[in-house]
Short mmCIF file of C-alpha atoms in Angstrom, two decimals:
data_model
loop_
_atom_site.label_atom_id
_atom_site.label_comp_id
_atom_site.label_asym_id
_atom_site.label_seq_id
_atom_site.Cartn_x
_atom_site.Cartn_y
_atom_site.Cartn_z
CA UNK A 693 236.21 18.53 -56.22
CA UNK A 694 236.01 14.76 -54.80
CA UNK A 695 237.84 15.02 -50.81
CA UNK A 696 238.78 11.56 -49.94
CA UNK A 697 239.15 11.42 -45.96
CA UNK A 698 243.12 10.28 -46.46
CA UNK A 699 246.27 11.38 -44.79
CA UNK A 700 246.53 14.92 -46.86
CA UNK A 701 242.54 15.77 -45.33
CA UNK A 702 243.40 13.77 -41.97
CA UNK A 703 246.46 16.33 -41.13
CA UNK A 704 244.83 19.23 -42.15
CA UNK A 705 242.16 18.64 -39.64
CA UNK A 706 244.73 18.13 -37.15
CA UNK A 707 245.97 21.41 -38.53
CA UNK A 708 242.64 23.48 -38.08
CA UNK A 709 242.88 22.49 -34.15
CA UNK A 710 244.26 25.21 -32.65
CA UNK A 711 242.74 27.75 -35.56
CA UNK A 712 239.14 26.72 -33.86
CA UNK A 713 239.94 26.18 -30.68
CA UNK A 714 241.18 30.33 -30.71
CA UNK A 715 238.39 31.62 -33.14
CA UNK A 716 235.72 29.44 -30.72
CA UNK A 717 236.10 32.14 -28.01
CA UNK A 718 234.36 35.21 -31.02
CA UNK A 719 232.19 32.60 -33.08
CA UNK A 720 230.20 32.13 -29.39
CA UNK A 721 231.26 36.81 -28.97
CA UNK A 722 229.79 36.86 -32.72
CA UNK A 723 225.62 35.56 -32.16
CA UNK A 724 225.39 37.06 -28.52
CA UNK A 725 225.96 40.36 -30.00
CA UNK A 726 224.26 39.42 -32.89
CA UNK A 727 221.24 39.04 -31.52
CA UNK A 728 222.25 41.87 -28.53
CA UNK A 729 222.11 44.71 -32.18
CA UNK A 730 218.00 43.00 -33.01
CA UNK A 731 219.44 40.33 -35.58
CA UNK A 732 217.10 37.31 -35.15
CA UNK A 733 219.19 33.75 -35.07
CA UNK A 734 219.10 32.13 -38.75
CA UNK A 735 220.58 36.11 -39.97
CA UNK A 736 223.35 35.80 -37.04
CA UNK A 737 223.96 32.14 -38.71
CA UNK A 738 223.30 33.87 -42.86
CA UNK A 739 226.20 35.74 -41.89
CA UNK A 740 228.84 33.34 -41.16
CA UNK A 741 227.91 30.88 -43.45
CA UNK A 742 228.31 33.71 -45.90
CA UNK A 743 230.14 36.83 -45.04
CA UNK A 744 232.69 34.15 -43.12
CA UNK A 745 235.26 36.34 -41.38
CA UNK A 746 235.40 37.89 -38.14
CA UNK A 747 235.74 41.87 -37.93
CA UNK A 748 233.55 42.19 -41.08
CA UNK A 749 230.92 40.54 -39.53
CA UNK A 750 231.35 42.20 -36.16
CA UNK A 751 231.71 46.25 -38.36
CA UNK A 752 228.13 45.25 -39.39
CA UNK A 753 225.68 44.06 -36.73
CA UNK A 754 227.45 47.00 -35.42
CA UNK A 755 225.85 49.06 -38.51
CA UNK A 756 222.47 47.38 -38.80
CA UNK A 757 220.12 48.97 -36.91
CA UNK A 758 221.86 52.27 -37.17
CA UNK A 759 220.72 55.29 -39.78
CA UNK A 760 223.47 53.93 -42.17
CA UNK A 761 222.86 52.89 -45.56
CA UNK A 762 223.05 49.01 -46.91
CA UNK A 763 225.95 50.25 -49.30
CA UNK A 764 228.18 51.93 -46.82
CA UNK A 765 227.34 48.91 -44.71
CA UNK A 766 228.73 46.70 -47.52
CA UNK A 767 231.12 49.44 -48.12
CA UNK A 768 232.67 48.69 -44.89
CA UNK A 769 232.55 44.66 -44.15
CA UNK A 770 234.63 45.46 -47.78
CA UNK A 771 237.36 47.79 -46.73
CA UNK A 772 237.45 45.79 -43.70
CA UNK A 773 238.13 42.31 -46.07
CA UNK A 774 239.80 44.16 -48.49
CA UNK A 775 242.89 42.58 -46.39
CA UNK A 776 242.29 39.73 -48.45
CA UNK A 777 242.91 40.03 -52.07
CA UNK A 778 246.56 40.70 -50.49
CA UNK A 779 246.14 36.61 -49.51
CA UNK A 780 244.10 36.35 -52.63
CA UNK A 781 247.35 37.25 -54.80
CA UNK A 782 250.31 35.19 -52.48
CA UNK A 783 247.90 31.85 -52.63
CA UNK A 784 247.16 31.80 -56.46
CA UNK A 785 249.87 30.53 -57.88
CA UNK A 786 250.25 28.11 -54.29
CA UNK A 787 246.66 26.21 -55.39
CA UNK A 788 247.37 26.32 -59.52
CA UNK A 789 246.79 23.21 -59.69
CA UNK A 790 243.56 23.14 -57.46
CA UNK A 791 240.32 22.55 -60.48
CA UNK A 792 238.00 25.92 -61.87
CA UNK A 793 235.30 24.69 -58.59
CA UNK A 794 238.31 23.53 -56.37
CA UNK A 795 240.18 27.51 -56.60
CA UNK A 796 236.63 28.93 -56.33
CA UNK A 797 235.96 27.10 -52.69
CA UNK A 798 239.13 27.78 -51.95
CA UNK A 799 238.92 31.14 -52.69
CA UNK A 800 235.91 31.07 -50.59
CA UNK A 801 237.50 30.06 -47.53
CA UNK A 802 240.18 31.81 -47.12
CA UNK A 803 240.22 33.51 -43.89
CA UNK A 804 243.43 34.77 -41.94
CA UNK A 805 244.61 32.62 -39.99
CA UNK A 806 243.83 29.87 -43.16
CA UNK A 807 245.68 32.12 -44.88
CA UNK A 808 248.48 31.51 -42.57
CA UNK A 809 248.33 27.51 -42.08
CA UNK A 810 248.52 27.32 -46.85
CA UNK A 811 251.80 30.05 -46.26
CA UNK A 812 252.39 28.22 -43.72
CA UNK A 813 252.75 24.91 -45.13
CA UNK A 814 253.80 26.19 -48.43
CA UNK A 815 256.90 26.96 -46.52
CA UNK A 816 258.14 23.65 -45.15
CA UNK A 817 257.44 22.89 -48.40
CA UNK A 818 254.77 21.27 -49.00
CA UNK A 819 252.53 20.90 -52.29
CA UNK A 820 248.65 22.22 -50.66
CA UNK A 821 246.93 19.72 -52.08
CA UNK A 822 242.43 20.65 -51.63
CA UNK A 823 242.61 17.96 -49.57
CA UNK A 824 245.20 19.60 -46.89
CA UNK A 825 243.28 22.36 -47.72
CA UNK A 826 239.71 21.22 -47.03
CA UNK A 827 240.89 19.72 -44.34
CA UNK A 828 241.84 22.82 -42.44
CA UNK A 829 239.04 24.50 -43.92
CA UNK A 830 236.00 21.82 -42.99
CA UNK A 831 235.69 21.66 -38.88
CA UNK A 832 236.66 25.54 -38.94
CA UNK A 833 234.40 26.05 -40.81
CA UNK A 834 231.88 24.10 -38.76
CA UNK A 835 232.98 25.43 -35.69
CA UNK A 836 232.30 28.94 -37.05
CA UNK A 837 229.00 29.21 -38.38
CA UNK A 838 227.61 26.52 -34.89
CA UNK A 839 229.06 29.26 -32.75
CA UNK A 840 226.99 32.00 -34.49
CA UNK A 841 223.49 29.60 -33.40
CA UNK A 842 224.47 28.50 -30.02
CA UNK A 843 225.93 32.76 -29.82
CA UNK A 844 222.69 33.88 -30.87
CA UNK A 845 220.49 31.72 -28.89
CA UNK A 846 221.58 31.89 -25.87
CA UNK A 847 222.13 35.11 -25.78
CA UNK A 848 218.22 35.75 -25.94
CA UNK A 849 218.63 34.72 -22.31
CA UNK A 850 220.80 37.68 -21.00
CA UNK A 851 218.23 40.30 -19.78
CA UNK A 852 219.96 43.13 -19.30
CA UNK A 853 222.22 43.23 -21.78
CA UNK A 854 223.81 46.81 -20.58
CA UNK A 855 225.18 45.61 -16.95
CA UNK A 856 226.68 43.53 -18.57
CA UNK A 857 228.81 45.59 -20.79
CA UNK A 858 227.76 43.71 -23.69
CA UNK A 859 226.56 47.00 -25.71
CA UNK A 860 230.32 48.42 -25.05
CA UNK A 861 232.31 45.67 -26.41
CA UNK A 862 231.93 46.47 -30.57
CA UNK A 863 234.16 49.18 -29.49
CA UNK A 864 236.50 47.23 -27.51
CA UNK A 865 236.85 44.39 -30.28
CA UNK A 866 237.84 47.02 -32.53
CA UNK A 867 240.44 48.86 -30.55
CA UNK A 868 241.80 45.70 -30.21
CA UNK A 869 241.93 45.06 -33.79
CA UNK A 870 243.62 48.69 -34.58
CA UNK A 871 246.53 48.14 -32.00
CA UNK A 872 247.05 45.02 -33.56
CA UNK A 873 247.34 46.88 -36.98
CA UNK A 874 250.57 48.77 -35.01
CA UNK A 875 253.47 47.41 -35.99
CA UNK A 876 252.28 48.49 -39.88
CA UNK A 877 253.94 51.72 -41.45
CA UNK A 878 252.37 55.03 -40.60
CA UNK A 879 250.01 53.11 -38.37
CA UNK A 880 249.97 56.58 -35.11
CA UNK A 881 249.13 59.59 -38.23
CA UNK A 882 247.05 57.24 -39.99
CA UNK A 883 244.68 55.99 -37.14
CA UNK A 884 245.01 59.75 -35.21
CA UNK A 885 243.52 61.23 -38.85
CA UNK A 886 241.14 58.60 -39.25
CA UNK A 887 240.12 58.73 -35.80
CA UNK A 888 240.29 62.70 -35.59
CA UNK A 889 238.18 62.89 -38.90
CA UNK A 890 235.78 60.65 -38.04
CA UNK A 891 234.91 62.33 -34.52
CA UNK A 892 234.98 66.08 -36.25
CA UNK A 893 232.26 64.24 -39.55
CA UNK A 894 230.27 62.50 -36.15
CA UNK A 895 229.18 65.98 -34.91
CA UNK A 896 228.73 68.15 -37.75
CA UNK A 897 227.14 65.96 -40.96
CA UNK A 898 226.30 63.34 -38.79
CA UNK A 899 226.34 59.59 -38.62
CA UNK A 900 226.18 57.69 -41.46
CA UNK A 901 229.44 59.80 -42.67
CA UNK A 902 231.60 59.24 -41.12
CA UNK A 903 232.13 56.17 -41.12
CA UNK A 904 233.58 57.11 -44.62
CA UNK A 905 235.54 60.22 -44.25
CA UNK A 906 237.39 59.07 -41.52
CA UNK A 907 238.29 56.03 -43.49
CA UNK A 908 239.79 58.30 -46.68
CA UNK A 909 241.55 60.30 -44.27
CA UNK A 910 243.39 57.88 -43.08
CA UNK A 911 244.44 56.09 -46.56
CA UNK A 912 244.73 58.96 -47.99
CA UNK A 913 247.41 60.43 -45.75
CA UNK A 914 249.07 56.83 -45.97
CA UNK A 915 249.40 57.54 -49.86
CA UNK A 916 250.75 61.42 -49.05
CA UNK A 917 253.36 60.21 -46.69
CA UNK A 918 255.00 57.19 -48.68
CA UNK A 919 257.35 57.80 -51.24
CA UNK A 920 256.78 56.74 -54.80
CA UNK A 921 258.60 54.35 -55.58
CA UNK A 922 258.22 50.62 -57.09
CA UNK A 923 258.19 48.18 -54.61
CA UNK A 924 256.38 44.77 -53.84
CA UNK A 925 255.77 43.63 -50.51
CA UNK A 926 255.82 41.08 -49.29
CA UNK A 927 252.08 39.48 -47.27
CA UNK A 928 251.68 38.33 -44.03
CA UNK A 929 248.12 37.53 -42.06
CA UNK A 930 246.96 39.94 -39.63
CA UNK A 931 246.86 39.38 -36.55
CA UNK A 932 243.09 38.66 -35.89
CA UNK A 933 241.38 35.66 -36.35
CA UNK A 934 239.11 34.61 -37.90
CA UNK B 33 206.25 35.61 -45.05
CA UNK B 34 209.19 34.41 -46.96
CA UNK B 35 210.25 38.11 -48.76
CA UNK B 36 213.79 38.62 -47.22
CA UNK B 37 214.42 41.25 -44.88
CA UNK B 38 217.43 44.64 -45.48
CA UNK B 39 219.40 43.55 -42.92
CA UNK B 40 219.28 39.66 -44.78
CA UNK B 41 219.96 41.78 -47.91
CA UNK B 42 223.44 43.23 -46.76
CA UNK B 43 224.59 40.00 -45.87
CA UNK B 44 224.16 38.66 -49.48
CA UNK B 45 225.81 41.97 -50.59
CA UNK B 46 228.61 41.66 -48.16
CA UNK B 47 228.93 38.15 -48.32
CA UNK B 48 229.61 39.22 -52.40
CA UNK B 49 231.65 42.02 -51.92
CA UNK B 50 233.56 39.78 -48.78
CA UNK B 51 233.99 36.95 -51.92
CA UNK B 52 235.72 39.47 -54.35
CA UNK B 53 238.33 40.01 -52.53
CA UNK B 54 239.11 36.85 -52.05
CA UNK B 55 238.92 36.20 -55.46
CA UNK B 56 239.97 39.81 -57.03
CA UNK B 57 243.93 39.32 -55.90
CA UNK B 58 244.11 35.87 -57.34
CA UNK B 59 242.44 37.49 -60.55
CA UNK B 60 243.15 41.05 -60.87
CA UNK B 61 246.49 42.01 -58.56
CA UNK B 62 248.50 39.00 -59.67
CA UNK B 63 248.29 40.26 -63.00
CA UNK B 64 250.68 43.13 -61.25
CA UNK B 65 254.39 42.35 -61.43
CA UNK B 66 254.77 45.72 -59.13
CA UNK B 67 252.70 47.54 -56.79
CA UNK B 68 252.79 51.44 -56.50
CA UNK B 69 254.17 52.01 -52.77
CA UNK B 70 251.23 55.17 -52.61
CA UNK B 71 248.65 52.38 -54.30
CA UNK B 72 250.48 49.62 -51.86
CA UNK B 73 250.74 52.16 -48.43
CA UNK B 74 247.75 53.12 -48.63
CA UNK B 75 245.79 49.00 -49.48
CA UNK B 76 247.84 49.13 -45.88
CA UNK B 77 245.85 51.48 -44.28
CA UNK B 78 242.75 50.49 -44.82
CA UNK B 79 242.16 48.47 -41.89
CA UNK B 80 242.99 50.39 -38.70
CA UNK B 81 241.81 53.43 -40.54
CA UNK B 82 238.31 51.97 -40.88
CA UNK B 83 238.31 50.46 -37.94
CA UNK B 84 239.84 53.74 -36.23
CA UNK B 85 236.11 55.13 -37.21
CA UNK B 86 233.73 52.76 -35.30
CA UNK B 87 235.76 52.90 -32.15
CA UNK B 88 236.74 57.43 -32.34
CA UNK B 89 233.12 58.60 -31.45
CA UNK B 90 231.90 55.84 -29.41
CA UNK B 91 235.00 56.61 -27.17
CA UNK B 92 234.22 60.15 -27.07
CA UNK B 93 230.31 60.28 -27.03
CA UNK B 94 229.66 57.88 -23.92
CA UNK B 95 230.35 58.43 -19.96
CA UNK B 96 233.39 58.68 -17.80
CA UNK B 97 232.82 54.49 -17.69
CA UNK B 98 233.18 54.36 -21.52
CA UNK B 99 236.35 56.68 -21.91
CA UNK B 100 238.33 54.61 -19.20
CA UNK B 101 237.38 51.21 -20.60
CA UNK B 102 238.55 51.75 -24.21
CA UNK B 103 241.99 53.64 -22.33
CA UNK B 104 242.48 50.06 -20.45
CA UNK B 105 241.65 47.89 -22.58
CA UNK B 106 244.03 50.05 -25.31
CA UNK B 107 246.79 50.09 -22.84
CA UNK B 108 246.34 45.70 -22.18
CA UNK B 109 246.40 45.67 -25.76
CA UNK B 110 250.03 45.92 -26.09
CA UNK B 111 250.73 42.75 -24.09
CA UNK B 112 247.97 40.33 -23.99
CA UNK B 113 245.64 38.61 -27.15
CA UNK B 114 242.81 39.72 -28.32
CA UNK B 115 240.09 37.58 -26.25
CA UNK B 116 242.14 38.32 -23.02
CA UNK B 117 241.60 42.07 -23.76
CA UNK B 118 237.92 41.84 -24.37
CA UNK B 119 237.46 40.08 -20.74
CA UNK B 120 239.39 42.96 -19.26
CA UNK B 121 237.01 45.70 -21.35
CA UNK B 122 234.45 43.27 -19.41
CA UNK B 123 235.51 43.24 -16.11
CA UNK B 124 236.27 47.23 -16.41
CA UNK B 125 233.46 48.42 -18.02
CA UNK B 126 230.75 45.87 -15.98
CA UNK B 127 232.66 47.41 -12.44
CA UNK B 128 233.08 50.91 -13.74
CA UNK B 129 229.18 51.37 -14.28
CA UNK B 130 227.54 49.53 -11.30
CA UNK B 131 230.25 52.08 -9.53
CA UNK B 132 227.91 54.23 -11.84
CA UNK B 133 229.63 55.80 -14.07
CA UNK B 134 228.25 55.22 -16.93
#
């Protein structure tokens, strides 16, 4: 577990710079929208520090304070982060030389850009060392958690969030993420079916259920229209940042 | 005073669920040589399916300003990255609401 400030660690820190810069607006936006949705600063910070995954944190704050049951919020966070299963399966063999505790820490920090950086380093023929890995992790993590606090602190001073459209930033954010998946197989039918099913459930059964019903409809459709043969997929990092 | 609020509990369980996804692939998925095509297609569809359910009701239960903004954002997303589209979307919703379409 012992970290050394060696060349590997410094290389990791250099590799983290574009990610830190790219994720900064989202870290701040998260903090701002969190207080806008009624959260306390410490809760926004807790969320960034423990969940540490942008899109699912946005999903969480979107659902807090609604009639959506807590277990559905947890399930939604789980569903949005489900892709990490593929990352961890892919990264596992490449960090087999880590100790148990190092692996436990490494998997905690396995966000989209971290996975992309690790795959890239492996692709270039380097052995992934714990020092390099943590050199990437630590700046991104510190920045992400600090941005939640900063965004939440300054977000409190926005007196008319409606005029600034802050209440509508989350649907736009989710829409862009949906658009980012458009190269995936069966994207359009999945999105159309999930969208229609969720709207239908929203106006009939009511608010908590439109998420699970819409999502299940889209996922079942994807399973139905896929062929039955076994295949193995290569895993690519998703376009979102953290 | 030191009680943990509901939101904090949800955050803690959300964090545990997230951690499960980040170790789960290594612990579970790596034991399978091949993933059945239907399972892999279903997994592939999960994020777009979940996120669509958060956009669609927002699109149909608001006014024209919100609908127009989402259309503009969807088109902008074909060309620009997330942060640029958010800025375009913010500009659209602010001006459309200022114009009284909210």
